[in-house]
Short mmCIF file of C-alpha atoms in Angstrom, two decimals:
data_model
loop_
_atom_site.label_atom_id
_atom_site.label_comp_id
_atom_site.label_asym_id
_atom_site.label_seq_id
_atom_site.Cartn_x
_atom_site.Cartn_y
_atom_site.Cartn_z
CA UNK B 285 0.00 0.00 0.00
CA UNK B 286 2.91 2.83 0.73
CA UNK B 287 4.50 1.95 -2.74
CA UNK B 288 1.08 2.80 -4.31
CA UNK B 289 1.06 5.61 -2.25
CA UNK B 290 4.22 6.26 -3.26
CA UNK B 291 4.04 6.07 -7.01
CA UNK B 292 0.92 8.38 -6.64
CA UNK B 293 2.50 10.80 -5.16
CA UNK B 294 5.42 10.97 -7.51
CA UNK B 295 3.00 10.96 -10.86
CA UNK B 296 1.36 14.28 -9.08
CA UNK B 297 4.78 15.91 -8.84
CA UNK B 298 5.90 15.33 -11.96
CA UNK B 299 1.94 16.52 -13.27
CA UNK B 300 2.52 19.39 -11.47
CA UNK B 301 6.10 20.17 -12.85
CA UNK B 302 4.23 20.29 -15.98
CA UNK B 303 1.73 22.42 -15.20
CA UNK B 304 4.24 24.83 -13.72
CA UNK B 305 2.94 25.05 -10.00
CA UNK B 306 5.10 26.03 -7.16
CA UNK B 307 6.73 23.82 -4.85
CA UNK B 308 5.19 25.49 -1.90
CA UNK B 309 1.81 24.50 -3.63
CA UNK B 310 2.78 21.36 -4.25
CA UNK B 311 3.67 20.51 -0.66
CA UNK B 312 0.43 22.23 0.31
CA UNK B 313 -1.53 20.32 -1.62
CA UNK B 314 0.55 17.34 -1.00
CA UNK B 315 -0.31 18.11 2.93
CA UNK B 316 -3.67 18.03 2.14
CA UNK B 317 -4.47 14.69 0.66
CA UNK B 318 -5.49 12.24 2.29
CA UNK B 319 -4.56 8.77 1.74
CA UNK B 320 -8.16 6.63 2.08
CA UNK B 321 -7.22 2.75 1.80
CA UNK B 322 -8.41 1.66 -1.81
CA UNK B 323 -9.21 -2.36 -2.54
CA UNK B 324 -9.29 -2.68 -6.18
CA UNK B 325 -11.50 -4.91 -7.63
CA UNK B 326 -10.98 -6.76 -10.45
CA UNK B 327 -13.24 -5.91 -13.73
CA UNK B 328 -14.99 -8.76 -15.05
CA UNK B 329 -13.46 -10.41 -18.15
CA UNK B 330 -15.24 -11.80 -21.20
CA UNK B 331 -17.26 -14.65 -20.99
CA UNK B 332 -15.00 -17.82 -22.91
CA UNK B 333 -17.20 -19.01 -25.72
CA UNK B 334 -16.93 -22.52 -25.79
CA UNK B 335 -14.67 -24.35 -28.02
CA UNK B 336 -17.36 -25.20 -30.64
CA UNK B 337 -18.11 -22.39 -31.46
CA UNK B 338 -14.74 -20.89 -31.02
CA UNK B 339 -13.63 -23.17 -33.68
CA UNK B 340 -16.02 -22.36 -35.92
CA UNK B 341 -15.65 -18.61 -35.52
CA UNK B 342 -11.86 -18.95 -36.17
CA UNK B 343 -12.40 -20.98 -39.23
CA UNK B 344 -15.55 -19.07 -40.72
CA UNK B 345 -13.06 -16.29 -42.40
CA UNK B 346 -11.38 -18.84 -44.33
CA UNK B 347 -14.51 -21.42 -45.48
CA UNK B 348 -16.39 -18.79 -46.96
CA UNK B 349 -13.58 -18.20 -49.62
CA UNK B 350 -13.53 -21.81 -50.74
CA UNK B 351 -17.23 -22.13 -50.90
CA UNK B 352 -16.58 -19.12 -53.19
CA UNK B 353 -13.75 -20.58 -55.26
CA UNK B 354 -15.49 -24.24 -55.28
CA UNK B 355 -19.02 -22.47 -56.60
CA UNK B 356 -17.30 -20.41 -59.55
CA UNK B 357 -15.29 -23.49 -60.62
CA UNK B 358 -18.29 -25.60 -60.98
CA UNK B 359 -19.67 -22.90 -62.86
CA UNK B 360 -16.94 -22.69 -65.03
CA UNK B 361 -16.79 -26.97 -65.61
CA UNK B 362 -20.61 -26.80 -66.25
CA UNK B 363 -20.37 -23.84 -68.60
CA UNK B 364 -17.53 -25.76 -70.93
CA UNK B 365 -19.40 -29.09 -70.40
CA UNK B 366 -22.63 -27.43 -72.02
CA UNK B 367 -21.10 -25.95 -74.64
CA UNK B 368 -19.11 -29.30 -75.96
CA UNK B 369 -22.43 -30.56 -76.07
CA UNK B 370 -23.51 -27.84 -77.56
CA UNK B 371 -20.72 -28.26 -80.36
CA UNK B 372 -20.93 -32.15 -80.06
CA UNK B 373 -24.67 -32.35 -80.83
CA UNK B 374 -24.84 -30.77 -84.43
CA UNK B 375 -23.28 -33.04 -86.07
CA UNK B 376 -24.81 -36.12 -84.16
CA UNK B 377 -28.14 -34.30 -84.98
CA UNK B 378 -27.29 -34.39 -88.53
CA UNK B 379 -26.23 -37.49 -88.74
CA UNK B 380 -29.19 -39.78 -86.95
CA UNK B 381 -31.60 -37.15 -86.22
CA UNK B 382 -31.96 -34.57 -89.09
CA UNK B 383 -34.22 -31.91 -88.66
CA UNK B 384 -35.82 -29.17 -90.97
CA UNK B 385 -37.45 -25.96 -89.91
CA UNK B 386 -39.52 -23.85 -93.09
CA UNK B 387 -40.89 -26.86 -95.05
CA UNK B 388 -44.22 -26.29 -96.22
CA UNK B 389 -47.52 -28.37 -97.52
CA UNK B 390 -48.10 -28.68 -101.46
CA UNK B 391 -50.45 -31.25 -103.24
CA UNK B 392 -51.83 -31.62 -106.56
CA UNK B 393 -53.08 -28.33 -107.83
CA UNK B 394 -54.92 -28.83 -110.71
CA UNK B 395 -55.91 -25.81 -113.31
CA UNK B 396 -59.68 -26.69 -114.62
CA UNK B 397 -59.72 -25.52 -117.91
CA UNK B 398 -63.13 -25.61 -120.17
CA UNK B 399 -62.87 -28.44 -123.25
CA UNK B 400 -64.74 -25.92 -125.31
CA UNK B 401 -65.12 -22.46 -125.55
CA UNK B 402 -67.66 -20.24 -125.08
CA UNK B 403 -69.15 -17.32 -122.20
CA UNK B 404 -70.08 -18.39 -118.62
CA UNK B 405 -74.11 -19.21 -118.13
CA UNK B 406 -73.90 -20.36 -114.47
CA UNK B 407 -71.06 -20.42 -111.95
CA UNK B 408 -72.69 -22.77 -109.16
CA UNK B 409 -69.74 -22.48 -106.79
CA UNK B 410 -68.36 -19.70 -104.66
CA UNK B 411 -64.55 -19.47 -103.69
CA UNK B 412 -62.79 -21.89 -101.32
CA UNK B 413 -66.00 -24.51 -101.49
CA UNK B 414 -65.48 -27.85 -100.63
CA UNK B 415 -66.83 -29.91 -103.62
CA UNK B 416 -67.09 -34.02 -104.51
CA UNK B 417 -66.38 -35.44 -107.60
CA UNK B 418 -68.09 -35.05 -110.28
CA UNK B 419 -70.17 -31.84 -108.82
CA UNK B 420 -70.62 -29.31 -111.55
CA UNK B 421 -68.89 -26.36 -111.16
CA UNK B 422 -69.88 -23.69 -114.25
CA UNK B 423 -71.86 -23.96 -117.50
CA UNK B 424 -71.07 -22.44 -120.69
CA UNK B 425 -73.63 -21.51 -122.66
CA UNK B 426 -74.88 -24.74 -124.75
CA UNK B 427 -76.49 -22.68 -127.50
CA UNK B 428 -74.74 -23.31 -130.76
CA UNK B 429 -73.62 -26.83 -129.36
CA UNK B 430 -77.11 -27.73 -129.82
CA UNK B 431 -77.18 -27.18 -133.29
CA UNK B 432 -74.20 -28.94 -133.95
CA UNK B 433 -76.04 -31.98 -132.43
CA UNK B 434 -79.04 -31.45 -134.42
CA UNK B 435 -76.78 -30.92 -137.26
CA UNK B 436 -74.52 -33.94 -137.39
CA UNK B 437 -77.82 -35.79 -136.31
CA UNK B 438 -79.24 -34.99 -139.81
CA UNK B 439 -75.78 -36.03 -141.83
CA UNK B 440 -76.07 -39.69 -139.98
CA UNK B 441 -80.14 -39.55 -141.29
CA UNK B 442 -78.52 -38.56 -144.60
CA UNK B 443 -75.94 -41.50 -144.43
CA UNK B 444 -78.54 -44.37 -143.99
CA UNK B 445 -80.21 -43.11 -146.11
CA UNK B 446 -77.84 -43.24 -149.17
CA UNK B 447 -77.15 -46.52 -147.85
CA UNK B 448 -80.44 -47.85 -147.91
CA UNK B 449 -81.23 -46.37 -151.65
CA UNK B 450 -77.84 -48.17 -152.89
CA UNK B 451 -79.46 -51.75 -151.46
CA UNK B 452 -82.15 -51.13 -153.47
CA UNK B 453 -80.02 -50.20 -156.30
CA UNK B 454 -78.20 -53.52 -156.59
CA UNK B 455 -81.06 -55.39 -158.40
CA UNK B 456 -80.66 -52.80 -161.01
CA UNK B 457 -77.11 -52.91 -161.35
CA UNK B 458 -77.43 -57.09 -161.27
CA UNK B 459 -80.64 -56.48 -164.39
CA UNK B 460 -77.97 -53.99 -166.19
CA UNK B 461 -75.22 -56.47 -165.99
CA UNK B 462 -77.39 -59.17 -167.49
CA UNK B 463 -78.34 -57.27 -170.41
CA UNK B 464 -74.70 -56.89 -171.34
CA UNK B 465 -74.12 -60.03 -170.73
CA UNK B 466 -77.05 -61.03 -173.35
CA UNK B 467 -75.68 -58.47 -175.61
CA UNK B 468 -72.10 -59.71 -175.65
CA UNK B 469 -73.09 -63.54 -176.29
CA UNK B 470 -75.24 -62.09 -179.56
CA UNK B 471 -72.09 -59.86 -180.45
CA UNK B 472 -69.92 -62.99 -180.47
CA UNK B 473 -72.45 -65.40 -182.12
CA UNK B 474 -72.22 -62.51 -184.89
CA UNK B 475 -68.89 -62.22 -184.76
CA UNK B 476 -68.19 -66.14 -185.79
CA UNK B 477 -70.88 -66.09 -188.69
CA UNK B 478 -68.90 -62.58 -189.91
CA UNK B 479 -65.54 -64.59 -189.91
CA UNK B 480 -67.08 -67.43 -191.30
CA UNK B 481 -68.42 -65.42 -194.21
CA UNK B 482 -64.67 -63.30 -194.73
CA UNK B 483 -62.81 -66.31 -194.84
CA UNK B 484 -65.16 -67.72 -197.80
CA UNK B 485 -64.75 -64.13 -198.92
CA UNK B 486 -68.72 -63.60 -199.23
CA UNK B 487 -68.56 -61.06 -196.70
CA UNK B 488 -66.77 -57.33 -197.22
CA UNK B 489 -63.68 -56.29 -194.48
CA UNK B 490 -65.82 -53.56 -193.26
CA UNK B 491 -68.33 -55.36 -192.31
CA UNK B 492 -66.20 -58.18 -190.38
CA UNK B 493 -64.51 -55.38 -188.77
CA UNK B 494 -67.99 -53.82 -187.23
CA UNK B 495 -69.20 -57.49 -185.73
CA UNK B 496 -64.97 -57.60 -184.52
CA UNK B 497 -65.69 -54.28 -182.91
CA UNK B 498 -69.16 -54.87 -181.79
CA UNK B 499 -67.92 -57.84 -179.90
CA UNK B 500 -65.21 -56.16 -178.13
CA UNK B 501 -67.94 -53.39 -176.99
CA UNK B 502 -69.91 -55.95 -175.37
CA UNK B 503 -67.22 -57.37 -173.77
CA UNK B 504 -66.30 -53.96 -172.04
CA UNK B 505 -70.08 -53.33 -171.13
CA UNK B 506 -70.02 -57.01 -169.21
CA UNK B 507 -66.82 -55.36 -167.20
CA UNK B 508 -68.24 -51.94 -166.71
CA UNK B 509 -71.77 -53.51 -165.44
CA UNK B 510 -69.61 -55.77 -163.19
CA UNK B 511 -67.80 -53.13 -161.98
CA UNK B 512 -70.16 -50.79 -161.08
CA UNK B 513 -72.53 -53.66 -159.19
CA UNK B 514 -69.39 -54.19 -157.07
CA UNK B 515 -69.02 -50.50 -156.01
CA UNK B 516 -72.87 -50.81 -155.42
CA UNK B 517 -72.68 -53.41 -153.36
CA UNK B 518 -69.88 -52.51 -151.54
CA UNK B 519 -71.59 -48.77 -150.40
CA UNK B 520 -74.71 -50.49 -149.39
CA UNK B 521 -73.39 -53.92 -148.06
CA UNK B 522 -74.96 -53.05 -144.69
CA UNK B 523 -77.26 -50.48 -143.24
CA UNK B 524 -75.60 -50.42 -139.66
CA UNK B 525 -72.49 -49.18 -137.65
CA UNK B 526 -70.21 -51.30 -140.10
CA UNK B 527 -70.90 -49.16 -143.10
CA UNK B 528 -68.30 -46.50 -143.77
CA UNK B 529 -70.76 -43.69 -143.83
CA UNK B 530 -72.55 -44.80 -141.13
CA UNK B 531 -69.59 -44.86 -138.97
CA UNK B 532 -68.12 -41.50 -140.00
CA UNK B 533 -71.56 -39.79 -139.49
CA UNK B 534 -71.94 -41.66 -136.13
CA UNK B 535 -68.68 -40.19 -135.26
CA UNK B 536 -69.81 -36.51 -135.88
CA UNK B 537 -73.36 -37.55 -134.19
CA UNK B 538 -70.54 -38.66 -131.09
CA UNK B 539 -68.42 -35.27 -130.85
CA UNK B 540 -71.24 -32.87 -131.15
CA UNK B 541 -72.62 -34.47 -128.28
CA UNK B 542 -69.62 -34.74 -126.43
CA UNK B 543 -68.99 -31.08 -126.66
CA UNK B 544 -72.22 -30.60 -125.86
CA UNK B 545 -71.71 -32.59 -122.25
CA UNK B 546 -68.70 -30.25 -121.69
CA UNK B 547 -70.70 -27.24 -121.56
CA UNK B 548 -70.57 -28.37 -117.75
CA UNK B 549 -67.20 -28.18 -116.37
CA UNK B 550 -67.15 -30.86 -113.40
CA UNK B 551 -64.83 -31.17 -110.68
CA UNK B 552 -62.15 -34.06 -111.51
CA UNK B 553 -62.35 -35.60 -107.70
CA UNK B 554 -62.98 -34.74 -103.97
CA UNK B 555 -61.15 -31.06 -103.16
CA UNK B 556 -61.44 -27.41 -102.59
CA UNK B 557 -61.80 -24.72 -104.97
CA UNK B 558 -59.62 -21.97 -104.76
CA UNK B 559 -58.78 -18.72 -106.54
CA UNK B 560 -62.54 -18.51 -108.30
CA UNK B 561 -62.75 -15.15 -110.34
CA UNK B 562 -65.46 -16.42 -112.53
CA UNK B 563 -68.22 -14.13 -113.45
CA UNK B 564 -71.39 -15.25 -115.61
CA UNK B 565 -71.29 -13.60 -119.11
CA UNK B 566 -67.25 -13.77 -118.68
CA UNK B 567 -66.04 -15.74 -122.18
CA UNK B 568 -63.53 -18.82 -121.61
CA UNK B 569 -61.35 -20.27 -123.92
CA UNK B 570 -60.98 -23.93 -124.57
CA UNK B 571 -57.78 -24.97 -122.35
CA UNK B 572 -57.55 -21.74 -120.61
CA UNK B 573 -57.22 -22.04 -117.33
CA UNK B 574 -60.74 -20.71 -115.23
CA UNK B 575 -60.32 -21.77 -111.46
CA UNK B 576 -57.82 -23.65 -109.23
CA UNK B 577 -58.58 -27.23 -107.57
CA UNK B 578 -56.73 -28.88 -104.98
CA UNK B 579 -56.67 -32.13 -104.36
CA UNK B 580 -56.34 -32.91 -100.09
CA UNK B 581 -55.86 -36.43 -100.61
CA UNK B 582 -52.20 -35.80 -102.45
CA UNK B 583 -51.16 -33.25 -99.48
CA UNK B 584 -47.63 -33.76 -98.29
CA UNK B 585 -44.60 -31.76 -96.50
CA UNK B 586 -41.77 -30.64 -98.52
CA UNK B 587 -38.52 -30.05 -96.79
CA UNK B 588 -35.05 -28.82 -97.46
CA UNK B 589 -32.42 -30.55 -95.89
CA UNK B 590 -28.24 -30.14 -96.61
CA UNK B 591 -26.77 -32.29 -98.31
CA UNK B 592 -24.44 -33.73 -94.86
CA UNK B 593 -28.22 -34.05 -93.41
CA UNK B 594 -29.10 -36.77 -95.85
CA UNK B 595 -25.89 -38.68 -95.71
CA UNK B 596 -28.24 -41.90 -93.91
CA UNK B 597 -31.76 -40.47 -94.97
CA UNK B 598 -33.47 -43.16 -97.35
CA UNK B 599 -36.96 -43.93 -98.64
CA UNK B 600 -39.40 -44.96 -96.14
CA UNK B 601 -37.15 -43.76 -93.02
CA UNK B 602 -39.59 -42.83 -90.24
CA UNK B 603 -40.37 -38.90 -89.97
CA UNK B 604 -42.09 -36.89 -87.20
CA UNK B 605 -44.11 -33.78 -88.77
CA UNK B 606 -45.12 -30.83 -86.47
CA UNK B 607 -47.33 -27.84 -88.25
CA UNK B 608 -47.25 -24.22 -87.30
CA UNK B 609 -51.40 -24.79 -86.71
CA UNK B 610 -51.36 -27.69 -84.13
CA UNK B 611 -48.43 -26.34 -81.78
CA UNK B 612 -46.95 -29.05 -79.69
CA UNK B 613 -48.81 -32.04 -81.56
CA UNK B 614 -46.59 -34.75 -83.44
CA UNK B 615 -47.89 -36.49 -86.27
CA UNK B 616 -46.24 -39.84 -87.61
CA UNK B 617 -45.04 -39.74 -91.47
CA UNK B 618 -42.78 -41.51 -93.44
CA UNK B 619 -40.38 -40.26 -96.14
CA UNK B 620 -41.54 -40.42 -99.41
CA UNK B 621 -38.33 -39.66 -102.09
CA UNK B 622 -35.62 -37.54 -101.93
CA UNK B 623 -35.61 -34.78 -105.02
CA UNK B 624 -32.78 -36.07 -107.42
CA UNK B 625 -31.42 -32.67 -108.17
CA UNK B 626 -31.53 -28.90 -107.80
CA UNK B 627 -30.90 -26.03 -110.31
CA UNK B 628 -27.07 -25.48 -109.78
CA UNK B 629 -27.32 -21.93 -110.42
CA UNK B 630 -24.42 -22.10 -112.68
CA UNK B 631 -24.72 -19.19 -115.36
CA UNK B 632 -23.75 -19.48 -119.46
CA UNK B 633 -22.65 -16.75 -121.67
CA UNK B 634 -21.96 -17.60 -125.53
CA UNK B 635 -22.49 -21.14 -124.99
CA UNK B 636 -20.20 -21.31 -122.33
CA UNK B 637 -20.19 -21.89 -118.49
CA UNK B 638 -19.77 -19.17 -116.28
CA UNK B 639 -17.03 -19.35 -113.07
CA UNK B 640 -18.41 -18.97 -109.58
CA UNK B 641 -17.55 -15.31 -108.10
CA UNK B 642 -18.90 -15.94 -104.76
CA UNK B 643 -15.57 -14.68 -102.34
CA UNK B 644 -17.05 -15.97 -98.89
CA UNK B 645 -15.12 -17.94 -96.41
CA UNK B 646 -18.42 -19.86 -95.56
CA UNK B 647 -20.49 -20.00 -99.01
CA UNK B 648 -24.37 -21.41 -97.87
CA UNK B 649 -25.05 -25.09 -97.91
CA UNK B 650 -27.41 -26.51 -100.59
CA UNK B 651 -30.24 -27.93 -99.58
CA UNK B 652 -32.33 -30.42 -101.32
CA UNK B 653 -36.03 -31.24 -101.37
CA UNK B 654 -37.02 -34.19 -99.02
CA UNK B 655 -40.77 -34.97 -100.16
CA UNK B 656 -42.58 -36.71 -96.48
CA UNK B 657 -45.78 -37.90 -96.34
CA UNK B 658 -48.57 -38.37 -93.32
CA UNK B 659 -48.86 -41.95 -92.15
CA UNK B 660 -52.58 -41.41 -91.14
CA UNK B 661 -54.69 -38.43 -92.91
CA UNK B 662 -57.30 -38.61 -91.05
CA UNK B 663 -55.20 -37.09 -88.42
CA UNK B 664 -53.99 -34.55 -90.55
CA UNK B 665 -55.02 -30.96 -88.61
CA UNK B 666 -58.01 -29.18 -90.71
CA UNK B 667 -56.88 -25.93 -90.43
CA UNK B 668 -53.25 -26.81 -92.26
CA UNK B 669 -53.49 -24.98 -95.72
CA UNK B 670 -51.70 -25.20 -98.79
CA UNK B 671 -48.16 -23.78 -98.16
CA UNK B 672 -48.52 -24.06 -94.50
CA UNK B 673 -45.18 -23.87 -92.95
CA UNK B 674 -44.28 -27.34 -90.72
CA UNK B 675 -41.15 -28.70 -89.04
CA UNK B 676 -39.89 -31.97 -90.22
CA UNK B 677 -37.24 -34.40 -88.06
CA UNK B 678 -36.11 -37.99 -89.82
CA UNK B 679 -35.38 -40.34 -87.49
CA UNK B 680 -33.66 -43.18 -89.57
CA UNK B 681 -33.19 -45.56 -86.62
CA UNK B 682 -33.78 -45.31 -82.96
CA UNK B 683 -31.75 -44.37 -80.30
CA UNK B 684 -30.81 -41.46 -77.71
CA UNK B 685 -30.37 -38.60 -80.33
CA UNK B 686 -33.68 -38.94 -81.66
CA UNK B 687 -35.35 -39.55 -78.84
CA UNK B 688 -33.64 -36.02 -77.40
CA UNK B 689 -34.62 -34.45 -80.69
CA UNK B 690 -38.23 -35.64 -80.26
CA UNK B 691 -38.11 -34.09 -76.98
CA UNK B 692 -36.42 -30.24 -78.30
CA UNK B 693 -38.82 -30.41 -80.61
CA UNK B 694 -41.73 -30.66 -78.92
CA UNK B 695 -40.58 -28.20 -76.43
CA UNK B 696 -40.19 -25.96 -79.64
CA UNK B 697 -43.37 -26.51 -81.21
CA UNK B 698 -45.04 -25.18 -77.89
CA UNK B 699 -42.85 -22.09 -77.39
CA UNK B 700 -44.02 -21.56 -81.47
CA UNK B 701 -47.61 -21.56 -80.34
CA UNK B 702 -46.90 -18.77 -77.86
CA UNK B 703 -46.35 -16.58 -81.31
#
């Protein structure tokens, strides 16, 4: 206790030496303090955590860095690990999975032209009607095709009738060929008295050479008479279809009339009608093209695929079709035939071939025409139109890619409906 004291008392002095008080005034106020006994007590420490949580205090700073580190890196290996299969799956794509965005639906489009010619009397359709086969679709006025009816009608009456006066002519021509007959056995039965007589000499030279010449005249008349009962026979052998003029009046009879039945322009099967800008009055030509018809039943998906997309693509490989109007809906098809070229685009100038200029590093693939059609049509989606735009993926044998493809492309035929 006096060395506290003690040391006390010197840190005043040497406070007050600094503050610049007298000595006196030091002692005096030395004098006056009093010394009171002091027990310290000792101030309470921290509490020890335990050693738990200690530990895991003192090692906190350094775990949260590695978590850090440890995170990023498996960023980093997941990032390269999705873009090699990024890079790998192209070319496995290609090669067992090809697929085709932008193909599109044709079928058979059909031009219905008239057979004859002549102005519009009835359209009895409208545009874009569904029609069966054999409905009609627009008459043309049937006037004058009447009166070629009633015309080569009258030529066939005309025919029979020539044939049926030449049968009755044949018992004339058989009576006309007997008389020459008769006439050339007297001419000859004169002719062998005449030379009878001119050899004796009782008869003159001009008269032997009249019964010569009248016996030669006969003789032609027997031919002529022959002749013409052949040609008589021959035009009216038969009053039917077998007679020549029969059959070529028949045959005029047969086109009138069938020109006639084409006044009514009938559709060629089951279909639509499209692209009708008929009017009544409105003349048509004979082969001219009036409306369009499409046939549904010959429907099929057209798509372009490159050339390293078709490297195992055959006839009949399975397809999967999805259209831009059933989003998300697969339909089963099959591949029909593979187009056997494309239009090179190669150039000629004076008969000769023209060099490529094209200067690109990467020049665009060439893509040729897959043709796929639907396994089952009566699946096929009603509101798919002509030139309706489809996605088309080949799958030439099973396995993982396709199966994966299947899958991307479903998930993009929804996202597509979301347009």
């Amino acid at each position: 206790m006096a060395q506290a004291q003690a040391t006390m008392d010197h840190k005043d002095a040497v406070n007050a030496d600094k503050a610049g008080l007298p000595a006196i005034g030091r002692a005096t106020n030395q004098s006056k303090v009093v010394n009171i006994p002091v027990e310290r007590v000792a101030e309470p420490g921290p509490t020890p955590l335990p050693a738990t949580v200690a530990a895991e205090a003192a090692a906190a700073p350094t775990e949260a860095p590695n978590k850090s580190r440890r995170k990023a890196k498996l960023f980093g290996i997941g990032l390269l690990v999705t873009l090699g299969g990024v890079v790998a799956w192209y070319p496995l794509a290609d090669h067992y999975a090809p697929f085709a965005s932008g193909a599109s639906i044709t079928a058979q489009v059909t031009q219905v032209a008239p057979r004859v010619a002549g102005p519009v009397k009835h359209v009895l359709i409208s545009d874009n009607a569904e029609v069966k086969a054999g409905q009609p679709l627009f008459e043309i006025d049937d006037t004058t095709f009447l009166m070629d009816v009633a015309q080569a009608r009258g030529q066939l009456d005309q025919a029979m009738n020539n044939v049926t006066s030449g049968v009755a002519a044949v018992p004339a021509a058989e009576a006309k060929l007997a008389q020459t007959e008769v006439a050339l056995t007297i001419a000859q039965q004169e002719l062998e008295r005449a030379t009878q007589l001119h050899d004796k000499g009782l008869l003159s030279q001009a008269k032997f050479n009249t019964a010569d010449a009248n016996a030669r005249t006969a003789a032609l008349n027997v031919e002529a008479a022959k002749a013409d009962l052949e040609r008589i026979k021959a035009s009216a052998s038969t009053a039917d279809a077998s007679n020549p003029n029969v059959r070529a009046a028949q045959a005029a009879v047969d086109k009138a009339e069938f020109a006639l039945r084409n006044t009514t322009v009938l559709a060629p099967a089951d279909g639509y009608v499209s692209n009708l800008s008929l009017a009544e009055g409105q003349f048509v030509a004979a082969g001219t093209p009036a409306l369009t018809f499409i046939n549904p039943k010959t429907q099929m998906v057209i798509a372009d695929l490159r050339e390293n997309q078709l490297v195992n693509v055959q006839p009949g490989d399975k397809a999967v079709v999805m259209f831009e109007a059933a989003p998300g809906k697969q339909f089963e098809a099959t591949v029909d035939s593979i187009a056997w070229g494309i239009n090179s685009g190669r150039t000629t100038a004076n008969g000769l071939a023209q060099s490529s200029n094209d200067t690109r590093w990467f020049p665009p693939a060439r893509k040729i025409p897959v043709r796929v059609s639907i396994d089952d049509m009566s699946t096929f989606p009603a509101n798919v139109r002509l030139g309706s735009e489809a996605s088309v993926l080949i799958v030439p044998e099973d396995g993982i890619v396709p199966t994966i493809a299947r899958g991307l492309m479903g998930i993009s035929g929804l996202l597509s409906g979301l347009n």
